Amino acid sequence: MFYSVLKIILRILLKIFLRLEVKGAENIPATGPLVIASNHLSLLDPPVIGVASTRKVHFMAKQELFVPVLGDIYKLLGAFPVKRGGADRTAIKHGIDLMLDGGVLAIFPEGTRSKTGALGKAEPGALMMAGKAKAVIVPTCVKGTDIKRQGKLWPQVNVKFGKPIFFPQDVPISKELLHELTEALMLEIKRLQEAE
């Protein structure tokens, strides 16, 4: 309930102040485990993707953000803490469990925000959690959230959801398969980024 009400309010605010435009929302499957994999420009990306999605989205967020009161709000919005600087097994297990229950996890395969706006290289193992849950992957491109770099008073923010990428059902998950799918994902995000 809280999530739905806040999403409506945020959608109105983002439409007014960021001129949010969403394309390809029909590419988001209505049910089942899902990973929304996006480029990463700014701290605005999670709320923008959350508002643009047709389903409730969960995000990993650095543990330092979960301070009293704000941390509780983040959790209500679907965020959960991750310790940076290593493999946080608790956060990884939570993400996998969330998808196995049919939920949506948003990830940023680059692992960090782009300083230039250009698409960086994906972190090794970016799709590991998706593979464990055999989740559908929706390549996503966010444009315009890097407001400071653009220097515009009234920015135009766009979110584009690409065609889903599916894990082969009869093939075991291997490093090679994850590498292939990660390459396909990053190529699709780049294509979405370059499309007008």
mmCIF file of C-alpha atoms in Angstrom:
data_model
loop_
_atom_site.group_PDB
_atom_site.id
_atom_site.type_symbol
_atom_site.label_atom_id
_atom_site.label_comp_id
_atom_site.label_asym_id
_atom_site.label_seq_id
_atom_site.Cartn_x
_atom_site.Cartn_y
_atom_site.Cartn_z
ATOM 1 C CA MET A 1 0.000 0.000 0.000
ATOM 2 C CA PHE A 2 2.711 2.474 1.059
ATOM 3 C CA TYR A 3 4.784 1.507 -2.009
ATOM 4 C CA SER A 4 1.853 2.027 -4.404
ATOM 5 C CA VAL A 5 0.909 5.428 -2.969
ATOM 6 C CA LEU A 6 4.508 6.638 -2.964
ATOM 7 C CA LYS A 7 4.990 5.393 -6.533
ATOM 8 C CA ILE A 8 1.995 7.446 -7.726
ATOM 9 C CA ILE A 9 3.286 10.578 -5.961
ATOM 10 C CA LEU A 10 6.819 10.056 -7.294
ATOM 11 C CA ARG A 11 5.522 9.446 -10.826
ATOM 12 C CA ILE A 12 3.701 12.790 -10.783
ATOM 13 C CA LEU A 13 6.752 14.615 -9.406
ATOM 14 C CA LEU A 14 9.152 12.986 -11.882
ATOM 15 C CA LYS A 15 6.835 13.774 -14.801
ATOM 16 C CA ILE A 16 6.683 17.438 -13.771
ATOM 17 C CA PHE A 17 10.266 18.111 -12.676
ATOM 18 C CA LEU A 18 12.248 15.635 -14.789
ATOM 19 C CA ARG A 19 9.812 15.268 -17.717
ATOM 20 C CA LEU A 20 10.050 11.495 -17.273
ATOM 21 C CA GLU A 21 9.305 9.510 -20.410
ATOM 22 C CA VAL A 22 9.093 5.696 -20.403
ATOM 23 C CA LYS A 23 9.352 3.425 -23.439
ATOM 24 C CA GLY A 24 9.163 -0.350 -23.715
ATOM 25 C CA ALA A 25 7.320 -1.026 -20.437
ATOM 26 C CA GLU A 26 5.440 -3.753 -22.319
ATOM 27 C CA ASN A 27 8.747 -5.700 -22.364
ATOM 28 C CA ILE A 28 8.483 -6.279 -18.602
ATOM 29 C CA PRO A 29 6.918 -9.712 -17.978
ATOM 30 C CA ALA A 30 3.852 -9.484 -15.739
ATOM 31 C CA THR A 31 4.957 -12.338 -13.472
ATOM 32 C CA GLY A 32 7.953 -14.469 -12.608
ATOM 33 C CA PRO A 33 11.521 -13.833 -11.494
ATOM 34 C CA LEU A 34 12.942 -10.775 -13.200
ATOM 35 C CA VAL A 35 16.145 -8.755 -13.289
ATOM 36 C CA ILE A 36 16.045 -5.202 -14.595
ATOM 37 C CA ALA A 37 19.657 -4.544 -15.651
ATOM 38 C CA SER A 38 20.448 -0.890 -16.318
ATOM 39 C CA ASN A 39 23.269 1.513 -16.964
ATOM 40 C CA HIS A 40 23.980 3.731 -13.952
ATOM 41 C CA LEU A 41 24.328 7.526 -14.131
ATOM 42 C CA SER A 42 23.237 8.918 -10.772
ATOM 43 C CA LEU A 43 21.543 8.345 -7.419
ATOM 44 C CA LEU A 44 18.258 9.171 -9.173
ATOM 45 C CA ASP A 45 18.390 5.946 -11.191
ATOM 46 C CA PRO A 46 16.750 3.633 -8.595
ATOM 47 C CA PRO A 47 13.639 5.794 -7.985
ATOM 48 C CA VAL A 48 13.328 6.574 -11.705
ATOM 49 C CA ILE A 49 13.499 2.866 -12.638
ATOM 50 C CA GLY A 50 11.123 1.994 -9.791
ATOM 51 C CA VAL A 51 8.543 4.496 -11.042
ATOM 52 C CA ALA A 52 9.000 3.458 -14.693
ATOM 53 C CA SER A 53 8.565 -0.259 -13.994
ATOM 54 C CA THR A 54 5.160 -1.918 -14.135
ATOM 55 C CA ARG A 55 6.112 -4.088 -11.138
ATOM 56 C CA LYS A 56 7.538 -3.450 -7.667
ATOM 57 C CA VAL A 57 11.314 -3.256 -7.951
ATOM 58 C CA HIS A 58 13.851 -4.176 -5.266
ATOM 59 C CA PHE A 59 17.355 -2.709 -5.156
ATOM 60 C CA MET A 60 20.561 -3.464 -3.338
ATOM 61 C CA ALA A 61 21.785 -0.280 -1.665
ATOM 62 C CA LYS A 62 25.026 0.363 0.168
ATOM 63 C CA GLN A 63 24.700 -0.390 3.865
ATOM 64 C CA GLU A 64 25.746 3.161 4.824
ATOM 65 C CA LEU A 65 22.395 4.488 3.559
ATOM 66 C CA PHE A 66 20.415 2.479 6.131
ATOM 67 C CA VAL A 67 20.527 4.990 8.958
ATOM 68 C CA PRO A 68 17.649 5.252 11.481
ATOM 69 C CA VAL A 69 14.310 6.331 9.983
ATOM 70 C CA LEU A 70 15.627 6.681 6.392
ATOM 71 C CA GLY A 71 16.723 3.054 6.427
ATOM 72 C CA ASP A 72 13.197 1.975 7.369
ATOM 73 C CA ILE A 73 11.773 4.035 4.488
ATOM 74 C CA TYR A 74 14.253 2.501 2.030
ATOM 75 C CA LYS A 75 13.215 -0.963 3.192
ATOM 76 C CA LEU A 76 9.533 -0.115 2.707
ATOM 77 C CA LEU A 77 10.443 0.948 -0.834
ATOM 78 C CA GLY A 78 12.024 -2.422 -1.551
ATOM 79 C CA ALA A 79 15.713 -1.654 -0.948
ATOM 80 C CA PHE A 80 17.939 -3.933 1.075
ATOM 81 C CA PRO A 81 21.468 -3.340 2.375
ATOM 82 C CA VAL A 82 24.659 -4.700 0.840
ATOM 83 C CA LYS A 83 28.172 -4.449 2.254
ATOM 84 C CA ARG A 84 30.509 -3.071 -0.373
ATOM 85 C CA GLY A 85 34.058 -4.177 -0.963
ATOM 86 C CA GLY A 86 33.428 -7.913 -1.175
ATOM 87 C CA ALA A 87 30.826 -10.590 -1.757
ATOM 88 C CA ASP A 88 28.028 -9.977 0.751
ATOM 89 C CA ARG A 89 26.563 -13.476 0.917
ATOM 90 C CA THR A 90 23.547 -12.357 2.964
ATOM 91 C CA ALA A 91 22.571 -9.721 0.383
ATOM 92 C CA ILE A 92 23.185 -12.136 -2.501
ATOM 93 C CA LYS A 93 21.028 -14.827 -0.854
ATOM 94 C CA HIS A 94 18.284 -12.247 -0.209
ATOM 95 C CA GLY A 95 18.350 -11.189 -3.883
ATOM 96 C CA ILE A 96 18.159 -14.789 -5.104
ATOM 97 C CA ASP A 97 15.336 -15.645 -2.657
ATOM 98 C CA LEU A 98 13.447 -12.546 -3.754
ATOM 99 C CA MET A 99 13.597 -13.648 -7.400
ATOM 100 C CA LEU A 100 12.794 -17.282 -6.584
ATOM 101 C CA ASP A 101 9.612 -15.905 -4.989
ATOM 102 C CA GLY A 102 8.780 -14.242 -8.332
ATOM 103 C CA GLY A 103 10.094 -10.775 -7.444
ATOM 104 C CA VAL A 104 11.960 -8.116 -9.394
ATOM 105 C CA LEU A 105 15.552 -7.137 -8.661
ATOM 106 C CA ALA A 106 17.199 -4.171 -10.365
ATOM 107 C CA ILE A 107 20.943 -4.309 -10.855
ATOM 108 C CA PHE A 108 23.592 -2.076 -12.362
ATOM 109 C CA PRO A 109 26.003 -4.460 -14.145
ATOM 110 C CA GLU A 110 28.742 -1.797 -14.240
ATOM 111 C CA GLY A 111 28.771 -1.912 -10.435
ATOM 112 C CA THR A 112 29.121 1.854 -10.012
ATOM 113 C CA ARG A 113 27.917 5.138 -11.484
ATOM 114 C CA SER A 114 29.447 6.272 -14.768
ATOM 115 C CA LYS A 115 31.513 9.432 -14.390
ATOM 116 C CA THR A 116 31.197 10.312 -18.097
ATOM 117 C CA GLY A 117 27.772 8.987 -19.029
ATOM 118 C CA ALA A 118 29.378 6.348 -21.277
ATOM 119 C CA LEU A 119 28.540 2.707 -20.682
ATOM 120 C CA GLY A 120 31.310 0.972 -18.759
ATOM 121 C CA LYS A 121 32.320 -2.653 -18.561
ATOM 122 C CA ALA A 122 30.121 -5.106 -16.672
ATOM 123 C CA GLU A 123 31.416 -6.512 -13.409
ATOM 124 C CA PRO A 124 32.269 -10.218 -13.535
ATOM 125 C CA GLY A 125 29.364 -12.216 -12.182
ATOM 126 C CA ALA A 126 26.857 -9.384 -12.726
ATOM 127 C CA LEU A 127 24.187 -11.906 -13.762
ATOM 128 C CA MET A 128 25.099 -14.641 -11.269
ATOM 129 C CA MET A 129 22.024 -14.028 -9.088
ATOM 130 C CA ALA A 130 19.769 -13.954 -12.166
ATOM 131 C CA GLY A 131 21.232 -17.292 -13.249
ATOM 132 C CA LYS A 132 20.608 -18.909 -9.867
ATOM 133 C CA ALA A 133 16.928 -17.933 -10.133
ATOM 134 C CA LYS A 134 16.701 -18.475 -13.928
ATOM 135 C CA ALA A 135 15.252 -14.974 -14.009
ATOM 136 C CA VAL A 136 14.271 -13.128 -17.160
ATOM 137 C CA ILE A 137 16.625 -10.186 -17.784
ATOM 138 C CA VAL A 138 15.273 -6.910 -19.144
ATOM 139 C CA PRO A 139 18.029 -4.638 -20.521
ATOM 140 C CA THR A 140 17.298 -1.071 -19.464
ATOM 141 C CA CYS A 141 18.726 2.303 -20.380
ATOM 142 C CA VAL A 142 18.360 5.445 -18.292
ATOM 143 C CA LYS A 143 19.146 8.832 -19.851
ATOM 144 C CA GLY A 144 19.181 12.296 -18.308
ATOM 145 C CA THR A 145 19.446 11.464 -14.602
ATOM 146 C CA ASP A 146 22.993 12.868 -14.528
ATOM 147 C CA ILE A 147 21.519 16.353 -14.098
ATOM 148 C CA LYS A 148 24.633 17.986 -12.667
ATOM 149 C CA ARG A 149 26.784 16.856 -15.607
ATOM 150 C CA GLN A 150 24.179 18.037 -18.119
ATOM 151 C CA GLY A 151 23.746 21.429 -16.468
ATOM 152 C CA LYS A 152 20.093 21.741 -17.501
ATOM 153 C CA LEU A 153 17.514 23.473 -15.312
ATOM 154 C CA TRP A 154 14.654 21.356 -16.632
ATOM 155 C CA PRO A 155 16.087 17.980 -17.661
ATOM 156 C CA GLN A 156 14.475 15.331 -19.815
ATOM 157 C CA VAL A 157 14.775 11.867 -18.248
ATOM 158 C CA ASN A 158 14.110 8.766 -20.329
ATOM 159 C CA VAL A 159 13.852 5.108 -19.367
ATOM 160 C CA LYS A 160 13.858 2.482 -22.106
ATOM 161 C CA PHE A 161 13.157 -1.178 -21.405
ATOM 162 C CA GLY A 162 14.537 -3.525 -24.074
ATOM 163 C CA LYS A 163 13.433 -6.960 -25.197
ATOM 164 C CA PRO A 164 13.812 -9.633 -22.508
ATOM 165 C CA ILE A 165 16.800 -11.979 -22.465
ATOM 166 C CA PHE A 166 16.036 -15.519 -21.315
ATOM 167 C CA PHE A 167 18.304 -18.096 -19.727
ATOM 168 C CA PRO A 168 18.265 -21.309 -21.785
ATOM 169 C CA GLN A 169 16.089 -23.760 -19.874
ATOM 170 C CA ASP A 170 18.008 -26.963 -20.644
ATOM 171 C CA VAL A 171 21.532 -25.601 -20.227
ATOM 172 C CA PRO A 172 23.387 -25.603 -16.895
ATOM 173 C CA ILE A 173 24.549 -22.214 -15.634
ATOM 174 C CA SER A 174 28.274 -21.857 -16.288
ATOM 175 C CA LYS A 175 30.808 -19.017 -16.315
ATOM 176 C CA GLU A 176 30.805 -19.196 -20.116
ATOM 177 C CA LEU A 177 27.012 -18.859 -20.325
ATOM 178 C CA LEU A 178 26.993 -15.962 -17.834
ATOM 179 C CA HIS A 179 29.755 -14.275 -19.854
ATOM 180 C CA GLU A 180 27.782 -14.705 -23.127
ATOM 181 C CA LEU A 181 24.567 -13.355 -21.606
ATOM 182 C CA THR A 182 26.402 -10.439 -19.964
ATOM 183 C CA GLU A 183 27.925 -9.486 -23.328
ATOM 184 C CA ALA A 184 24.505 -9.688 -25.015
ATOM 185 C CA LEU A 185 23.005 -7.604 -22.207
ATOM 186 C CA MET A 186 25.638 -4.865 -22.425
ATOM 187 C CA LEU A 187 25.308 -4.710 -26.229
ATOM 188 C CA GLU A 188 21.547 -4.270 -25.864
ATOM 189 C CA ILE A 189 21.930 -1.531 -23.223
ATOM 190 C CA LYS A 190 24.391 0.225 -25.583
ATOM 191 C CA ARG A 191 21.900 -0.092 -28.445
ATOM 192 C CA LEU A 192 19.149 1.411 -26.271
ATOM 193 C CA GLN A 193 21.533 4.189 -25.232
ATOM 194 C CA GLU A 194 22.361 5.083 -28.844
ATOM 195 C CA ALA A 195 18.778 4.867 -30.133
ATOM 196 C CA GLU A 196 16.874 8.123 -30.364
#
